[in-house]
mmCIF file of C-alpha atoms in Angstrom:
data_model
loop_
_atom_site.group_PDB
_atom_site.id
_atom_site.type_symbol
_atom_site.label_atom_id
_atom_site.label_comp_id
_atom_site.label_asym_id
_atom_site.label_seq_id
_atom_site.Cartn_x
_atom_site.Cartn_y
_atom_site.Cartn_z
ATOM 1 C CA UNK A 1 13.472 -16.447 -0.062
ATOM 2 C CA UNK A 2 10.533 -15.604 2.295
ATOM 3 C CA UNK A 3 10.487 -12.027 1.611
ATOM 4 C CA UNK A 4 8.507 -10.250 4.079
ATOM 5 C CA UNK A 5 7.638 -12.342 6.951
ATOM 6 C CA UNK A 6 5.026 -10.302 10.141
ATOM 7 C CA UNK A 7 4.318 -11.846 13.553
ATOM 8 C CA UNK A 8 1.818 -12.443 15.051
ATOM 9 C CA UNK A 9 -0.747 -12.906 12.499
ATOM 10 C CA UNK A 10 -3.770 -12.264 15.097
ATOM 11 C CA UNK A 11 -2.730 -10.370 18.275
ATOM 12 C CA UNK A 12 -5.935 -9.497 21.017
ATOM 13 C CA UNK A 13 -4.678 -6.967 23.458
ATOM 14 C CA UNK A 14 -6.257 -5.211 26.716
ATOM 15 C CA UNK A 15 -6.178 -1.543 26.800
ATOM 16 C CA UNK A 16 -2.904 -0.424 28.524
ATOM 17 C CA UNK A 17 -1.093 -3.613 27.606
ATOM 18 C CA UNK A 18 2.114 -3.649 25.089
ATOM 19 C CA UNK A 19 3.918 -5.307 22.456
ATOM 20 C CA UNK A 20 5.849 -5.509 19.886
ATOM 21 C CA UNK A 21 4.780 -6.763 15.893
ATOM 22 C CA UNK A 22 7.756 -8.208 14.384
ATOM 23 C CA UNK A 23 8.703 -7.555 11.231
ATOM 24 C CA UNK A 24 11.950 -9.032 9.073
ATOM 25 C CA UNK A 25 12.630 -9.430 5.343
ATOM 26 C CA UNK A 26 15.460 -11.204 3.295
ATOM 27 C CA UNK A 27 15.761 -9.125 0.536
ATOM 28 C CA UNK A 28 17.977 -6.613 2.033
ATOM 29 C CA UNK A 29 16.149 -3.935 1.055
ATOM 30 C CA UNK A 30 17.072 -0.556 2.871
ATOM 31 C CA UNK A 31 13.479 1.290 3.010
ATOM 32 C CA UNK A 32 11.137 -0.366 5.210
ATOM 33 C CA UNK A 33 7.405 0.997 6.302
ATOM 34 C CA UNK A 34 4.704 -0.046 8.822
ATOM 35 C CA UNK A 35 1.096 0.566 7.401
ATOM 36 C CA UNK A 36 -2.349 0.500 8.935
ATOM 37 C CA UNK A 37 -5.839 -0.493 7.345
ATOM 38 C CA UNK A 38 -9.336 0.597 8.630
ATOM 39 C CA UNK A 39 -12.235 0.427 6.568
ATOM 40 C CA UNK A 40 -12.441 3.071 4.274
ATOM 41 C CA UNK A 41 -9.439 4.647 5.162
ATOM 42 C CA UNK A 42 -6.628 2.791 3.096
ATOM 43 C CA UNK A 43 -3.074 2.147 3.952
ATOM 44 C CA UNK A 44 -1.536 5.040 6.511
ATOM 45 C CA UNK A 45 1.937 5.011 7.215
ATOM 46 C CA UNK A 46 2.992 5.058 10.337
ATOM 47 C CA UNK A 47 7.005 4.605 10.229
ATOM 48 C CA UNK A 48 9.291 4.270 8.339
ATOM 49 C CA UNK A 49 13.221 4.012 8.381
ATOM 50 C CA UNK A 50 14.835 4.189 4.803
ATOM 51 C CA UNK A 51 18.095 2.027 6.194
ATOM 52 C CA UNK A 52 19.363 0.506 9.780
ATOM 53 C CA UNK A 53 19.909 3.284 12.343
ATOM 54 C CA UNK A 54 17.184 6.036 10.545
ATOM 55 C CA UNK A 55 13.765 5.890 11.484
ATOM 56 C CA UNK A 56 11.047 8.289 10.317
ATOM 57 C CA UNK A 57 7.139 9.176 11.590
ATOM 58 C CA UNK A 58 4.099 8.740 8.954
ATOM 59 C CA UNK A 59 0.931 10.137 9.033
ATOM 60 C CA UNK A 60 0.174 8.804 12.725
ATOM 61 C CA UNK A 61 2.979 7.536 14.453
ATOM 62 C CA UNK A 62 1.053 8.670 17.810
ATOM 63 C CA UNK A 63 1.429 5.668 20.463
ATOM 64 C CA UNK A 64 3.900 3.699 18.270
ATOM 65 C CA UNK A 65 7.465 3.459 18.474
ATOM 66 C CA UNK A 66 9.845 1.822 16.033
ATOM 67 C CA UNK A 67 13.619 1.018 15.849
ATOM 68 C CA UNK A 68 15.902 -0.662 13.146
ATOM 69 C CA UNK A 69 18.640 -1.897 14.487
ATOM 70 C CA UNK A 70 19.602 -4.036 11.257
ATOM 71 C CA UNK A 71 18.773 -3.947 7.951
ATOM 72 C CA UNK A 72 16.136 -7.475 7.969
ATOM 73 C CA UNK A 73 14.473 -6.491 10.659
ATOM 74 C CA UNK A 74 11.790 -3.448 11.260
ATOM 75 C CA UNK A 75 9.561 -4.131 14.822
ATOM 76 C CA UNK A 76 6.704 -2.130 15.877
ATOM 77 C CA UNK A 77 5.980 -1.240 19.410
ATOM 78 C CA UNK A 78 2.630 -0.870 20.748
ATOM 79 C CA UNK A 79 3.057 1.401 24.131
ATOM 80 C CA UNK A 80 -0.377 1.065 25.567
ATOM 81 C CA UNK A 81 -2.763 -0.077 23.620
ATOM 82 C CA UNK A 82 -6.027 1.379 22.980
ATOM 83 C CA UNK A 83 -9.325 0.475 21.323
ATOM 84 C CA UNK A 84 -8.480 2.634 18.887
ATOM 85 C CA UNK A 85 -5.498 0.866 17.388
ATOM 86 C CA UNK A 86 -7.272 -2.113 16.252
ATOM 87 C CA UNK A 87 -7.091 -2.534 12.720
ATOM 88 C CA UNK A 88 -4.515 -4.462 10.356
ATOM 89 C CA UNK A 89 -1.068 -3.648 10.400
ATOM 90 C CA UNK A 90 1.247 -3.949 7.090
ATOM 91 C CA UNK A 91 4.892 -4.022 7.255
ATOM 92 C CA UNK A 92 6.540 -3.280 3.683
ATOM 93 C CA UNK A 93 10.205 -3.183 2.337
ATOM 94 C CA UNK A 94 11.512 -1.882 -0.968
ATOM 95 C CA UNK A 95 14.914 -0.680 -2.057
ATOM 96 C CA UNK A 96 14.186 2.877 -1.972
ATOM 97 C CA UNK A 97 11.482 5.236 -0.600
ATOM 98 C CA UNK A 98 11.011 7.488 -3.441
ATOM 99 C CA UNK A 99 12.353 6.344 -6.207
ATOM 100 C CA UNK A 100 9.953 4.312 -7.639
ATOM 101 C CA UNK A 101 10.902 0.808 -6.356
ATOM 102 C CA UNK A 102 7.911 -0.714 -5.436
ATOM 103 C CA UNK A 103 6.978 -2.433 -2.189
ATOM 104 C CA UNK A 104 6.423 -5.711 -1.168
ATOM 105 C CA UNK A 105 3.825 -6.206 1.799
ATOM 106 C CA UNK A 106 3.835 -8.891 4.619
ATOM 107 C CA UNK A 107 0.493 -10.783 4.930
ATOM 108 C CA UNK A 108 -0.593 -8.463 7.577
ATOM 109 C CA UNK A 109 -1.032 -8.776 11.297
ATOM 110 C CA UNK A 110 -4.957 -8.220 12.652
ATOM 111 C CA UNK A 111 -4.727 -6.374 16.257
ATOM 112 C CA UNK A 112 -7.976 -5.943 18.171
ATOM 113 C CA UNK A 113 -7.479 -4.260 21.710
ATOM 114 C CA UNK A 114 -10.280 -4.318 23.699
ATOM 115 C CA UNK B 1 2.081 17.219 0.294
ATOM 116 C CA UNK B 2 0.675 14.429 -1.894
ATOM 117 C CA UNK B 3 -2.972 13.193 -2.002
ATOM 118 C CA UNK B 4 -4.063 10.104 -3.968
ATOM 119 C CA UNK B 5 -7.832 10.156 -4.471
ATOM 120 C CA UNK B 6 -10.197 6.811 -5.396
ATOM 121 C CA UNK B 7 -13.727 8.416 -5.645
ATOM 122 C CA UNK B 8 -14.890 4.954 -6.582
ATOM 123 C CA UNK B 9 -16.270 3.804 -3.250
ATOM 124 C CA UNK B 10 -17.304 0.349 -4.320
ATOM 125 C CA UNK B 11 -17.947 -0.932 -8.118
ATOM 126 C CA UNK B 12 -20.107 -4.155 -8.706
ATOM 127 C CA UNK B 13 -20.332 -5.725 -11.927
ATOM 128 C CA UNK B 14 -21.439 -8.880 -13.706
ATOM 129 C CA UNK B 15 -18.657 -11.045 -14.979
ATOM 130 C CA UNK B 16 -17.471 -10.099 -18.726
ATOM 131 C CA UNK B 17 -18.326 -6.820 -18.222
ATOM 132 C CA UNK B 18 -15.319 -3.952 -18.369
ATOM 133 C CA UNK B 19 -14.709 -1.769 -16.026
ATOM 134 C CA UNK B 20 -12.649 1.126 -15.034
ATOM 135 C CA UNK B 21 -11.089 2.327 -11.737
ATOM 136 C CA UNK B 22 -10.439 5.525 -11.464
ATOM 137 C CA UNK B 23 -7.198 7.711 -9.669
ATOM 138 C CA UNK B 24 -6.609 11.584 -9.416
ATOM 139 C CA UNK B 25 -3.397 11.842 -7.593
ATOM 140 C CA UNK B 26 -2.008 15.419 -6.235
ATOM 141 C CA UNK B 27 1.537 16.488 -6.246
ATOM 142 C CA UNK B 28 4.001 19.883 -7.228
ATOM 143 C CA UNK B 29 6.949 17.267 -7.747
ATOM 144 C CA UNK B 30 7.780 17.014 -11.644
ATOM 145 C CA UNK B 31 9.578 13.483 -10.594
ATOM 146 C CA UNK B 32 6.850 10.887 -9.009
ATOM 147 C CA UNK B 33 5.625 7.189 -9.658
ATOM 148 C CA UNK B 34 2.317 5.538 -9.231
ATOM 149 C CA UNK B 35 1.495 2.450 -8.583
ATOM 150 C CA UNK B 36 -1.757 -0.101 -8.734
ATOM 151 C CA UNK B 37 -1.708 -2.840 -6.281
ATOM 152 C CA UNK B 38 -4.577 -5.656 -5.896
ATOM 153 C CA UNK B 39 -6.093 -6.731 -1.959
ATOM 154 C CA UNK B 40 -7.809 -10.146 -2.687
ATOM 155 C CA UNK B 41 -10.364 -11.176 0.026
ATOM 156 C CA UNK B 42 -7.244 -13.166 1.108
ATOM 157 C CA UNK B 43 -6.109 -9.835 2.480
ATOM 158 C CA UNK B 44 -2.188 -10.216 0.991
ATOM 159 C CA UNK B 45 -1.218 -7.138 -1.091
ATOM 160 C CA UNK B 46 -0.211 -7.657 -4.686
ATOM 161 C CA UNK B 47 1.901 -5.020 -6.490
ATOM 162 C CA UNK B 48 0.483 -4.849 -10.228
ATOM 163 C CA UNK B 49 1.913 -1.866 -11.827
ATOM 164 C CA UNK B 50 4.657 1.131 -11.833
ATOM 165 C CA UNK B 51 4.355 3.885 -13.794
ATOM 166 C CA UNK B 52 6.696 6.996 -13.594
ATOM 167 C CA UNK B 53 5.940 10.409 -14.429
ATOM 168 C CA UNK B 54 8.180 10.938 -17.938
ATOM 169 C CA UNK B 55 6.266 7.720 -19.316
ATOM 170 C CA UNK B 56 2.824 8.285 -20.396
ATOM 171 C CA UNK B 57 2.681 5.514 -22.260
ATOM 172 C CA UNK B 58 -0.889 3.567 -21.789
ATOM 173 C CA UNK B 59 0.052 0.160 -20.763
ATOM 174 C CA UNK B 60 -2.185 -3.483 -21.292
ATOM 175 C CA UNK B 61 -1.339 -6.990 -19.587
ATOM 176 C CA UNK B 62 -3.701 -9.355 -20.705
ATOM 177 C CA UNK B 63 -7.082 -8.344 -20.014
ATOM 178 C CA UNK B 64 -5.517 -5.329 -17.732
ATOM 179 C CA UNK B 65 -4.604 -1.565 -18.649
ATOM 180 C CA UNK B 66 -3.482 1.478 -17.323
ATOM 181 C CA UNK B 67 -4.557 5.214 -18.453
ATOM 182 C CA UNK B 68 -2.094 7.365 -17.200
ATOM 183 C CA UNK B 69 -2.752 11.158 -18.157
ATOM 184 C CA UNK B 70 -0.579 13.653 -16.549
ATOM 185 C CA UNK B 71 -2.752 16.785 -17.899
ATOM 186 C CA UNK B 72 -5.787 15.785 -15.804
ATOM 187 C CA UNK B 73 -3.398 13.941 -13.039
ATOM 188 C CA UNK B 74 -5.407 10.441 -13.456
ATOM 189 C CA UNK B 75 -3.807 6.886 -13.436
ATOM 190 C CA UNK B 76 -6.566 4.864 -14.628
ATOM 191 C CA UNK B 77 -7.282 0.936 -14.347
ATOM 192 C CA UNK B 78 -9.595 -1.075 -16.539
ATOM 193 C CA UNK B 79 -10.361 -4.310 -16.426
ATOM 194 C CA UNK B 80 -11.256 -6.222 -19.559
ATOM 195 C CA UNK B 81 -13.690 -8.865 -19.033
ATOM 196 C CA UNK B 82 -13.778 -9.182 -16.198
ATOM 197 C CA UNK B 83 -14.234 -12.442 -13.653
ATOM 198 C CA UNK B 84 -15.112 -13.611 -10.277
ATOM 199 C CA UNK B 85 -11.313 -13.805 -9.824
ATOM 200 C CA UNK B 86 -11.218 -10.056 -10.305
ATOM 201 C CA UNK B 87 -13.011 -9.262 -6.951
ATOM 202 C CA UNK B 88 -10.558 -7.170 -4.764
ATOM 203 C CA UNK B 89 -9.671 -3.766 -2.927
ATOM 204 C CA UNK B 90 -7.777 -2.026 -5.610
ATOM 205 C CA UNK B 91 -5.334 0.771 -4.316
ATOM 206 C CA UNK B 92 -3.570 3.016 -6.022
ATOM 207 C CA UNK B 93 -0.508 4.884 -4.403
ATOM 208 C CA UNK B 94 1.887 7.615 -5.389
ATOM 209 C CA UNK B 95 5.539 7.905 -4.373
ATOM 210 C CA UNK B 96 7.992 10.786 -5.141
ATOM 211 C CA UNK B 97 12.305 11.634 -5.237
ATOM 212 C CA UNK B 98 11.544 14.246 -2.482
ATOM 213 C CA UNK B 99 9.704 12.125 0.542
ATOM 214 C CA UNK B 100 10.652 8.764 1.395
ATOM 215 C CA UNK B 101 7.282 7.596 1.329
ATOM 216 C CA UNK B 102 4.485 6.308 -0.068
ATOM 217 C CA UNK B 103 1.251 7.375 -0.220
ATOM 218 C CA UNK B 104 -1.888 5.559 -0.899
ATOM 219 C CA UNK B 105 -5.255 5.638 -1.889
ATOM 220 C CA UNK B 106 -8.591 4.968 0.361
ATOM 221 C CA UNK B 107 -9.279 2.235 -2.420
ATOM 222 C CA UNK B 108 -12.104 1.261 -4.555
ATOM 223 C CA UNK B 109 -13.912 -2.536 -3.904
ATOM 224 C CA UNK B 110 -14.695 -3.928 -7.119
ATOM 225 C CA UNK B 111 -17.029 -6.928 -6.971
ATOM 226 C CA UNK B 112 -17.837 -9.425 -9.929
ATOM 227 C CA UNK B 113 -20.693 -11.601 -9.881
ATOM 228 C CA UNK B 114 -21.035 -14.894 -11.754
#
């Protein structure tokens, strides 16, 4: 049981470039989230898609897209990077959104565009 | 819309001391749950504690406890003793039945020096 597995773990990107940080879990848990951390700041969702086929936006989904095509796996898309996206990016799965289930957190991926 | 609010910036402390992080959390649902989860220098998130909003029972784990106290809207962590071990991003988060998210805290760093 891996439980929530992110690559890559470091990522350096140029502004303008894309890609995608891959996210899958094994617990086959329906709600699944993709976080940010800056300093200060905490974790701010981004998405998040509460079963495969239903994605939602988070506090600042601007310049990221998402999918979830099945129910292990959650990827984030970078569309052109800019400086301001580097920070740390969480992926997270629980059974439910709101109901209390907690969430279990990937080890993180740490973007830096330049 | 929910708020979760860590006015502790940063805490320092010498080891044995106590010490208490604090959590004011904002919402008109009746229905929510909070939660306390650990960031180690390691960077991994560690769920610690659920709490929902029909239990206001205070609750200890070892040399950890939780204050929850719905009439001032505070969920409350104190550390006992506290070691070098102890030294983490603490961030509390709120969830509730009618959004299928999570929302966290900016986070308080506690420190603990030998």
């Amino acid at each position: 049981n891996a439980g929530v597995t992110q690559t890559p773990k470091f990522q350096v990107l140029k502004t303008g470039q894309s890609m995608t940080l891959q996210c899958a879990q094994d617990m086959n848990h329906e709600y699944m989230s993709w976080y940010r951390q800056d300093p200060g700041m905490g974790l701010r969702l981004i998405h998040y898609s509460v079963g495969a086929g239903i994605t939602d936006q988070g506090e600042v989904p601007n310049g990221y897209n998402v999918s979830r095509s099945t129910t292990e796996d959650f990827p984030l898309r970078l569309l052109s990077a800019a400086p301001s996206q580097t920070s740390v990016y969480f992926c997270a799965s629980s059974y439910s959104g709101g109901q209390g289930t907690e969430q279990y957190f990937g080890p993180g991926t740490r973007l830096t565009v330049t | 819309a929910q708020k979760v609010t860590q006015a502790q910036t940063e805490i320092s402390v010498v080891e044995k001391e106590d010490v208490t992080l604090d959590c004011v959390y904002e919402t008109r649902d009746t229905t929510y749950y909070l939660f306390w989860y650990k960031q180690p220098p390691s960077g991994e998130l560690v769920f610690l504690i659920r709490r929902n909003s029909f239990d206001e029972q205070n609750e200890i784990s070892g040399r950890y406890s939780w204050n929850f106290q719905k009439s001032t809207s505070s969920f409350n962590f104190t550390i006992t003793a506290s070691q070098v071990v102890d030294s983490a991003v603490y961030f509390c988060a709120l969830s509730v039945l009618t959004a299928e998210s999570f929302v966290f805290g900016p986070g308080t760093r506690l420190s603990v020096l030998p």
